[in-house]
Amino acid sequence: MQTDSHYPAERLVAYDVDWPSRYRTSVPGLVAKPVVDLALRIPASQSLGQAKEAFGWAGWTTPVSVGDHWATFLLGDGVRTGIGHIFTADQWDKAHVRLFARWLREHPVERDRYARLKIDLVGRGLWGADYTAAKTGFVREIVNLARADRGLPLLTNL
């Protein structure tokens, strides 16, 4: 199994019924890595530079570009406990992280397909970048269903 020292040793954990009380982005019933993914919105009145400084004060890493948005990481003893996906106010309503989670909350069949995919990939020893890459097609499919439902153009990549 590929190792990634930034992630906890445990790959997937069962759904925790307390997650929705802590994070509105939680998807009820979905197995997950023990690292919370959060969608974070920068207020329209704030620049990314100001936000970077605030994340540092709050204990998050300096944000880095990850394609169409920025990400920051919360570490505990050098291990990721949180990933913050940062979006501007203009990006917020179309943010793929939010569209994906919302669709899975509203469509249990796709949520269960995603759970099976994740379990299968970990069972085959995929993790880190390989695990993420192997999920990309499914994620794009679901994001495009959500985008089409909202009258937004489809994405060709994530």
Short mmCIF file of C-alpha atoms in Angstrom, two decimals:
data_model
loop_
_atom_site.label_atom_id
_atom_site.label_comp_id
_atom_site.label_asym_id
_atom_site.label_seq_id
_atom_site.Cartn_x
_atom_site.Cartn_y
_atom_site.Cartn_z
CA MET A 1 0.00 0.00 0.00
CA GLN A 2 1.31 3.45 -0.90
CA THR A 3 1.99 5.59 2.16
CA ASP A 4 1.60 9.32 2.50
CA SER A 5 3.10 10.75 5.66
CA HIS A 6 0.73 13.72 5.53
CA TYR A 7 -2.32 11.52 6.13
CA PRO A 8 -3.33 9.48 9.18
CA ALA A 9 -2.46 5.76 8.97
CA GLU A 10 -6.16 4.85 8.94
CA ARG A 11 -7.44 5.30 5.37
CA LEU A 12 -11.24 5.24 5.66
CA VAL A 13 -13.49 5.45 8.69
CA ALA A 14 -17.17 4.72 9.11
CA TYR A 15 -19.59 7.62 9.05
CA ASP A 16 -19.77 9.46 12.38
CA VAL A 17 -23.28 10.64 13.32
CA ASP A 18 -21.72 13.70 15.01
CA TRP A 19 -20.19 15.02 11.75
CA PRO A 20 -23.25 17.08 10.67
CA SER A 21 -23.26 18.92 13.99
CA ARG A 22 -19.63 19.89 13.40
CA TYR A 23 -19.60 20.39 9.62
CA ARG A 24 -22.56 21.33 7.42
CA THR A 25 -20.70 19.85 4.43
CA SER A 26 -20.89 16.32 5.81
CA VAL A 27 -22.58 13.64 3.67
CA PRO A 28 -24.72 11.41 5.92
CA GLY A 29 -23.83 7.74 5.66
CA LEU A 30 -20.62 8.19 3.65
CA VAL A 31 -17.36 6.52 4.70
CA ALA A 32 -14.54 9.03 4.67
CA LYS A 33 -10.85 9.50 5.26
CA PRO A 34 -10.23 10.76 8.81
CA VAL A 35 -9.37 14.19 7.40
CA VAL A 36 -12.19 16.72 7.05
CA ASP A 37 -12.55 18.52 3.71
CA LEU A 38 -14.05 21.98 4.18
CA ALA A 39 -15.25 24.48 1.60
CA LEU A 40 -14.11 27.92 2.75
CA ARG A 41 -15.33 31.20 1.30
CA ILE A 42 -13.29 34.38 1.25
CA PRO A 43 -15.62 37.37 1.81
CA ALA A 44 -15.95 39.65 -1.22
CA SER A 45 -14.34 42.45 0.79
CA GLN A 46 -11.22 40.40 1.55
CA SER A 47 -8.23 39.60 -0.66
CA LEU A 48 -6.53 36.22 -0.86
CA GLY A 49 -3.47 37.84 0.71
CA GLN A 50 -5.50 38.86 3.75
CA ALA A 51 -7.04 35.40 3.92
CA LYS A 52 -3.60 33.75 3.77
CA GLU A 53 -2.54 35.71 6.80
CA ALA A 54 -5.71 34.80 8.70
CA PHE A 55 -5.28 31.09 7.96
CA GLY A 56 -1.77 31.23 9.40
CA TRP A 57 -3.04 32.84 12.58
CA ALA A 58 -5.64 30.07 12.89
CA GLY A 59 -3.02 27.33 12.58
CA TRP A 60 -3.55 26.40 8.93
CA THR A 61 -0.71 26.16 6.39
CA THR A 62 -0.05 28.84 3.78
CA PRO A 63 -2.63 28.30 1.01
CA VAL A 64 -1.40 26.77 -2.24
CA SER A 65 -2.99 26.77 -5.68
CA VAL A 66 -4.72 23.49 -6.58
CA GLY A 67 -6.19 24.18 -10.01
CA ASP A 68 -9.24 26.42 -9.95
CA HIS A 69 -8.97 27.27 -6.24
CA TRP A 70 -6.59 27.37 -3.29
CA ALA A 71 -6.16 24.86 -0.47
CA THR A 72 -4.82 25.08 3.07
CA PHE A 73 -4.08 22.25 5.49
CA LEU A 74 -4.56 21.83 9.21
CA LEU A 75 -1.90 19.62 10.72
CA GLY A 76 -1.73 17.80 14.03
CA ASP A 77 1.75 16.47 14.80
CA GLY A 78 2.60 16.78 11.09
CA VAL A 79 -0.45 14.77 9.99
CA ARG A 80 -3.36 16.30 8.11
CA THR A 81 -6.55 16.67 10.11
CA GLY A 82 -8.24 19.11 7.74
CA ILE A 83 -8.12 20.34 4.16
CA GLY A 84 -9.66 23.74 3.50
CA HIS A 85 -10.71 24.35 -0.12
CA ILE A 86 -10.71 28.13 -0.51
CA PHE A 87 -13.08 29.86 -2.92
CA THR A 88 -13.75 33.51 -3.64
CA ALA A 89 -17.24 34.93 -3.28
CA ASP A 90 -17.58 34.78 -7.09
CA GLN A 91 -16.67 31.07 -7.16
CA TRP A 92 -18.80 30.04 -4.18
CA ASP A 93 -22.07 29.05 -5.89
CA LYS A 94 -20.20 27.04 -8.56
CA ALA A 95 -17.51 25.50 -6.32
CA HIS A 96 -17.21 21.86 -7.33
CA VAL A 97 -16.50 20.73 -3.75
CA ARG A 98 -19.84 22.15 -2.63
CA LEU A 99 -21.78 20.92 -5.66
CA PHE A 100 -20.36 17.41 -5.22
CA ALA A 101 -21.22 17.15 -1.51
CA ARG A 102 -24.70 18.62 -2.01
CA TRP A 103 -25.47 16.14 -4.82
CA LEU A 104 -24.33 13.18 -2.70
CA ARG A 105 -26.47 14.37 0.23
CA GLU A 106 -29.51 14.55 -2.07
CA HIS A 107 -28.84 11.33 -4.05
CA PRO A 108 -28.12 8.28 -1.86
CA VAL A 109 -27.58 5.98 -4.87
CA GLU A 110 -24.61 8.08 -6.03
CA ARG A 111 -23.41 8.45 -2.42
CA ASP A 112 -23.34 4.66 -2.10
CA ARG A 113 -21.56 4.28 -5.48
CA TYR A 114 -18.93 6.72 -4.24
CA ALA A 115 -18.53 4.81 -0.96
CA ARG A 116 -18.04 1.54 -2.86
CA LEU A 117 -15.48 3.20 -5.15
CA LYS A 118 -13.49 4.55 -2.20
CA ILE A 119 -13.52 1.22 -0.39
CA ASP A 120 -12.47 -0.61 -3.56
CA LEU A 121 -9.58 1.78 -4.25
CA VAL A 122 -8.23 1.52 -0.70
CA GLY A 123 -8.69 -2.26 -0.85
CA ARG A 124 -6.52 -2.32 -3.97
CA GLY A 125 -3.81 -0.39 -2.14
CA LEU A 126 -4.34 2.99 -3.80
CA TRP A 127 -3.76 6.09 -1.70
CA GLY A 128 -2.46 9.64 -1.99
CA ALA A 129 -2.26 11.03 -5.51
CA ASP A 130 -3.15 7.64 -7.06
CA TYR A 131 -6.32 7.40 -4.96
CA THR A 132 -7.34 10.95 -5.87
CA ALA A 133 -6.65 10.39 -9.58
CA ALA A 134 -8.67 7.17 -9.59
CA LYS A 135 -11.71 9.03 -8.19
CA THR A 136 -11.52 11.95 -10.64
CA GLY A 137 -13.81 10.52 -13.32
CA PHE A 138 -16.55 9.76 -10.81
CA VAL A 139 -16.21 13.16 -9.15
CA ARG A 140 -16.40 14.93 -12.53
CA GLU A 141 -19.51 12.90 -13.45
CA ILE A 142 -21.31 13.93 -10.25
CA VAL A 143 -20.19 17.56 -10.41
CA ASN A 144 -21.46 17.75 -14.00
CA LEU A 145 -24.82 16.28 -12.98
CA ALA A 146 -25.07 18.99 -10.33
CA ARG A 147 -23.92 21.71 -12.76
CA ALA A 148 -26.44 20.60 -15.41
CA ASP A 149 -29.18 20.61 -12.78
CA ARG A 150 -28.33 24.26 -12.06
CA GLY A 151 -27.97 25.28 -15.71
CA LEU A 152 -24.19 25.67 -15.46
CA PRO A 153 -21.75 24.63 -18.21
CA LEU A 154 -20.17 21.21 -17.82
CA LEU A 155 -16.54 20.80 -16.76
CA THR A 156 -14.04 18.87 -18.84
CA ASN A 157 -11.54 18.66 -15.98
CA LEU A 158 -11.33 19.29 -12.25
#
